[in-house]
mmCIF file of C-alpha atoms in Angstrom:
data_model
loop_
_atom_site.group_PDB
_atom_site.id
_atom_site.type_symbol
_atom_site.label_atom_id
_atom_site.label_comp_id
_atom_site.label_asym_id
_atom_site.label_seq_id
_atom_site.Cartn_x
_atom_site.Cartn_y
_atom_site.Cartn_z
ATOM 1 C CA MET A 136 0.000 0.000 0.000
ATOM 2 C CA ARG A 137 1.276 3.443 -0.931
ATOM 3 C CA LYS A 138 2.001 5.825 1.972
ATOM 4 C CA TYR A 139 1.639 9.612 1.803
ATOM 5 C CA LYS A 140 3.651 12.365 3.473
ATOM 6 C CA THR A 141 0.814 14.866 3.163
ATOM 7 C CA ILE A 142 -2.921 14.165 3.296
ATOM 8 C CA VAL A 143 -5.707 16.680 2.686
ATOM 9 C CA ILE A 144 -9.209 15.629 3.715
ATOM 10 C CA ASP A 145 -12.439 17.571 3.235
ATOM 11 C CA PRO A 146 -15.072 15.329 4.849
ATOM 12 C CA PRO A 147 -18.772 15.737 4.110
ATOM 13 C CA TRP A 148 -19.778 17.023 7.569
ATOM 14 C CA GLN A 149 -23.447 16.680 8.480
ATOM 15 C CA VAL A 150 -24.905 20.119 7.720
ATOM 16 C CA LYS A 151 -27.545 21.654 5.522
ATOM 17 C CA SER A 152 -26.570 23.748 2.537
ATOM 18 C CA GLY A 153 -28.184 27.072 3.292
ATOM 19 C CA PRO A 154 -31.108 29.297 2.580
ATOM 20 C CA ARG A 155 -33.590 28.590 -0.183
ATOM 21 C CA SER A 156 -34.906 32.091 0.118
ATOM 22 C CA PHE A 157 -34.666 34.779 2.728
ATOM 23 C CA HIS A 158 -38.243 35.691 1.917
ATOM 24 C CA ASN A 159 -39.698 32.223 2.501
ATOM 25 C CA LYS A 160 -39.385 31.776 6.272
ATOM 26 C CA GLY A 161 -40.973 28.298 6.142
ATOM 27 C CA GLN A 162 -38.047 26.849 4.169
ATOM 28 C CA ILE A 163 -34.855 28.206 5.682
ATOM 29 C CA SER A 164 -32.429 25.450 4.596
ATOM 30 C CA ARG A 165 -32.139 23.049 1.706
ATOM 31 C CA PRO A 166 -30.365 19.678 1.714
ATOM 32 C CA LEU A 167 -26.893 19.304 0.244
ATOM 33 C CA SER A 168 -26.498 17.814 -3.212
ATOM 34 C CA TYR A 169 -24.229 15.078 -1.821
ATOM 35 C CA ALA A 170 -24.338 12.541 1.003
ATOM 36 C CA THR A 171 -22.931 13.577 4.373
ATOM 37 C CA MET A 172 -21.290 11.472 7.083
ATOM 38 C CA SER A 173 -21.690 11.356 10.838
ATOM 39 C CA LEU A 174 -18.819 12.437 13.050
ATOM 40 C CA GLU A 175 -18.353 8.794 14.079
ATOM 41 C CA LYS A 176 -18.076 7.587 10.461
ATOM 42 C CA ILE A 177 -15.603 10.333 9.592
ATOM 43 C CA SER A 178 -13.477 9.515 12.662
ATOM 44 C CA ASN A 179 -13.460 5.823 11.720
ATOM 45 C CA LEU A 180 -12.045 6.358 8.228
ATOM 46 C CA PRO A 181 -8.702 4.476 8.083
ATOM 47 C CA ILE A 182 -6.681 7.545 7.112
ATOM 48 C CA TRP A 183 -3.824 6.453 9.393
ATOM 49 C CA LYS A 184 -3.178 3.450 7.109
ATOM 50 C CA PHE A 185 -2.170 5.770 4.270
ATOM 51 C CA ALA A 186 0.108 8.074 6.304
ATOM 52 C CA GLU A 187 3.897 8.007 6.378
ATOM 53 C CA LYS A 188 5.395 7.800 9.860
ATOM 54 C CA ASP A 189 6.609 11.408 9.414
ATOM 55 C CA GLY A 190 3.818 13.319 7.756
ATOM 56 C CA ASN A 191 1.115 15.970 7.738
ATOM 57 C CA ILE A 192 -2.631 16.246 7.566
ATOM 58 C CA PHE A 193 -4.873 19.149 6.598
ATOM 59 C CA LEU A 194 -8.463 18.574 7.785
ATOM 60 C CA TRP A 195 -11.035 20.988 6.376
ATOM 61 C CA THR A 196 -13.660 21.877 8.958
ATOM 62 C CA ILE A 197 -16.457 24.331 9.611
ATOM 63 C CA ASN A 198 -17.615 26.364 12.607
ATOM 64 C CA LYS A 199 -19.969 23.653 13.818
ATOM 65 C CA TYR A 200 -17.190 21.026 13.991
ATOM 66 C CA ILE A 201 -14.081 22.966 15.046
ATOM 67 C CA GLU A 202 -13.998 21.413 18.518
ATOM 68 C CA GLN A 203 -14.586 17.874 17.228
ATOM 69 C CA SER A 204 -11.956 18.305 14.493
ATOM 70 C CA TYR A 205 -9.179 17.937 17.042
ATOM 71 C CA SER A 206 -10.502 14.484 17.986
ATOM 72 C CA VAL A 207 -10.858 13.518 14.320
ATOM 73 C CA VAL A 208 -7.234 14.444 13.592
ATOM 74 C CA ARG A 209 -6.134 12.357 16.588
ATOM 75 C CA ALA A 210 -8.290 9.423 15.408
ATOM 76 C CA PHE A 211 -6.441 9.617 12.067
ATOM 77 C CA GLY A 212 -3.139 9.201 13.933
ATOM 78 C CA PHE A 213 -1.918 12.807 13.899
ATOM 79 C CA LYS A 214 -1.233 15.461 16.531
ATOM 80 C CA PRO A 215 -3.255 18.672 16.006
ATOM 81 C CA SER A 216 -1.015 21.704 15.530
ATOM 82 C CA THR A 217 -2.409 24.855 13.905
ATOM 83 C CA MET A 218 -5.771 26.128 12.677
ATOM 84 C CA LEU A 219 -5.556 27.775 9.265
ATOM 85 C CA VAL A 220 -8.255 30.140 7.988
ATOM 86 C CA TRP A 221 -9.520 30.693 4.449
ATOM 87 C CA CYS A 222 -10.988 34.203 4.296
ATOM 88 C CA LYS A 223 -13.617 34.621 1.602
ATOM 89 C CA LYS A 224 -15.125 37.884 0.451
ATOM 90 C CA PRO A 225 -18.746 37.942 1.656
ATOM 91 C CA LYS A 226 -21.207 37.041 -1.080
ATOM 92 C CA GLY A 227 -24.729 38.233 -0.392
ATOM 93 C CA ARG A 228 -26.023 37.146 2.995
ATOM 94 C CA GLY A 229 -24.497 33.691 2.650
ATOM 95 C CA MET A 230 -24.860 30.825 5.063
ATOM 96 C CA GLY A 231 -24.943 31.321 8.806
ATOM 97 C CA GLY A 232 -27.276 32.719 11.423
ATOM 98 C CA THR A 233 -26.336 35.853 13.338
ATOM 99 C CA PHE A 234 -23.050 36.108 11.414
ATOM 100 C CA GLY A 235 -22.714 35.475 7.685
ATOM 101 C CA ILE A 236 -20.066 32.806 7.206
ATOM 102 C CA SER A 237 -17.115 34.141 5.213
ATOM 103 C CA THR A 238 -14.389 31.787 6.488
ATOM 104 C CA GLU A 239 -13.502 28.115 6.423
ATOM 105 C CA TYR A 240 -10.962 26.352 8.574
ATOM 106 C CA ILE A 241 -8.236 23.780 8.082
ATOM 107 C CA LEU A 242 -6.778 21.983 11.087
ATOM 108 C CA PHE A 243 -3.140 21.164 10.361
ATOM 109 C CA GLY A 244 -1.636 18.213 12.177
ATOM 110 C CA THR A 245 1.602 16.272 12.161
ATOM 111 C CA ARG A 246 2.747 12.729 12.755
ATOM 112 C CA GLY A 247 6.332 11.969 13.735
ATOM 113 C CA THR A 248 8.795 14.684 12.698
ATOM 114 C CA PRO A 249 8.063 15.829 9.144
ATOM 115 C CA LYS A 250 10.444 18.322 7.558
ATOM 116 C CA ASN A 251 8.194 21.256 6.660
ATOM 117 C CA ASN A 252 8.965 24.681 5.276
ATOM 118 C CA ARG A 253 7.815 27.693 7.269
ATOM 119 C CA THR A 254 5.175 30.092 6.017
ATOM 120 C CA VAL A 255 4.391 33.518 7.437
ATOM 121 C CA SER A 256 0.667 33.327 8.081
ATOM 122 C CA THR A 257 -2.173 31.140 9.315
ATOM 123 C CA TRP A 258 -4.710 32.728 6.970
ATOM 124 C CA PHE A 259 -5.094 33.234 3.252
ATOM 125 C CA GLU A 260 -7.593 35.070 1.097
ATOM 126 C CA ALA A 261 -8.999 33.484 -2.041
ATOM 127 C CA LYS A 262 -12.162 33.766 -4.110
ATOM 128 C CA ARG A 263 -15.041 31.387 -3.597
ATOM 129 C CA GLY A 264 -15.786 28.764 -6.202
ATOM 130 C CA ILE A 265 -18.841 26.539 -6.375
ATOM 131 C CA HIS A 266 -20.172 25.108 -3.091
ATOM 132 C CA SER A 267 -17.462 23.206 -1.189
ATOM 133 C CA GLN A 268 -14.782 23.771 -3.868
ATOM 134 C CA LYS A 269 -11.398 24.587 -2.331
ATOM 135 C CA PRO A 270 -9.151 27.236 -3.880
ATOM 136 C CA GLN A 271 -6.042 26.350 -5.887
ATOM 137 C CA LEU A 272 -4.158 28.775 -3.620
ATOM 138 C CA PHE A 273 -4.659 26.334 -0.732
ATOM 139 C CA TYR A 274 -3.090 23.456 -2.676
ATOM 140 C CA ASP A 275 -0.179 25.721 -3.669
ATOM 141 C CA LEU A 276 0.318 26.518 0.039
ATOM 142 C CA VAL A 277 0.311 22.806 0.937
ATOM 143 C CA GLU A 278 2.939 22.074 -1.719
ATOM 144 C CA ASP A 279 5.090 25.033 -0.590
ATOM 145 C CA VAL A 280 5.043 23.948 3.068
ATOM 146 C CA CYS A 281 4.968 20.132 2.916
ATOM 147 C CA ASP A 282 6.640 17.394 0.935
ATOM 148 C CA GLY A 283 4.697 14.910 -1.174
ATOM 149 C CA LEU A 284 3.545 12.166 -1.919
ATOM 150 C CA TYR A 285 0.180 13.920 -1.653
ATOM 151 C CA LEU A 286 -3.286 12.435 -1.146
ATOM 152 C CA ASP A 287 -6.559 14.399 -1.421
ATOM 153 C CA VAL A 288 -9.477 12.577 0.270
ATOM 154 C CA PHE A 289 -13.009 13.507 -0.847
ATOM 155 C CA ALA A 290 -11.414 15.209 -3.846
ATOM 156 C CA ARG A 291 -13.559 16.865 -6.474
ATOM 157 C CA ASN A 292 -10.822 17.162 -9.112
ATOM 158 C CA ARG A 293 -7.589 15.465 -10.080
ATOM 159 C CA ARG A 294 -4.399 17.432 -9.440
ATOM 160 C CA ASN A 295 -1.041 16.997 -11.109
ATOM 161 C CA GLY A 296 1.266 15.185 -8.679
ATOM 162 C CA TRP A 297 -1.520 14.160 -6.267
ATOM 163 C CA ASP A 298 -3.387 10.913 -5.700
ATOM 164 C CA VAL A 299 -7.091 11.313 -5.009
ATOM 165 C CA TRP A 300 -10.070 9.528 -3.533
ATOM 166 C CA GLY A 301 -13.672 10.652 -3.862
ATOM 167 C CA ASN A 302 -16.998 10.002 -5.515
ATOM 168 C CA GLU A 303 -16.497 12.739 -8.145
ATOM 169 C CA VAL A 304 -13.124 11.505 -9.444
ATOM 170 C CA GLU A 305 -11.477 8.298 -10.563
ATOM 171 C CA SER A 306 -9.824 7.268 -7.300
ATOM 172 C CA ASP A 307 -6.241 6.113 -6.846
ATOM 173 C CA ILE A 308 -6.906 4.330 -3.529
ATOM 174 C CA SER A 309 -9.725 2.378 -1.883
ATOM 175 C CA LEU A 310 -11.065 3.376 1.515
#
């Protein structure tokens, strides 16, 4: 089995997509266009089997699951280290209740003693794409900071130099 120095995972957290209409108070949220997973199922994914003994993980998370993300990273066999923030320009009212959500989070963790490059910030600004799509700038950051072999779990697209797993791409591994 191939082992990876750097793993990115964007799990399908159990949430609803967002407003159907701000004028129709009876239908505040609409379901996502893809299946979600419980916290238990996400935590039980065998990510640790694919990790090098000295490696990194980047776990995408959202406000609702920030606290639980630390446990998920540990369940995958990594030590949580730093929370990164993707700052997105607000777009309309967006998702969220009292505060419109204009950020996403990535919990960075390590396993063993990987040799990483240093970067100057824990946040980056990039334009939004379609729902749940991650910016190319993030993947550039990962490649600048961490060595490959790279694995993207729950990937939406193939990337040059990366292996992927997901239901929207031809996968390189089996989970």
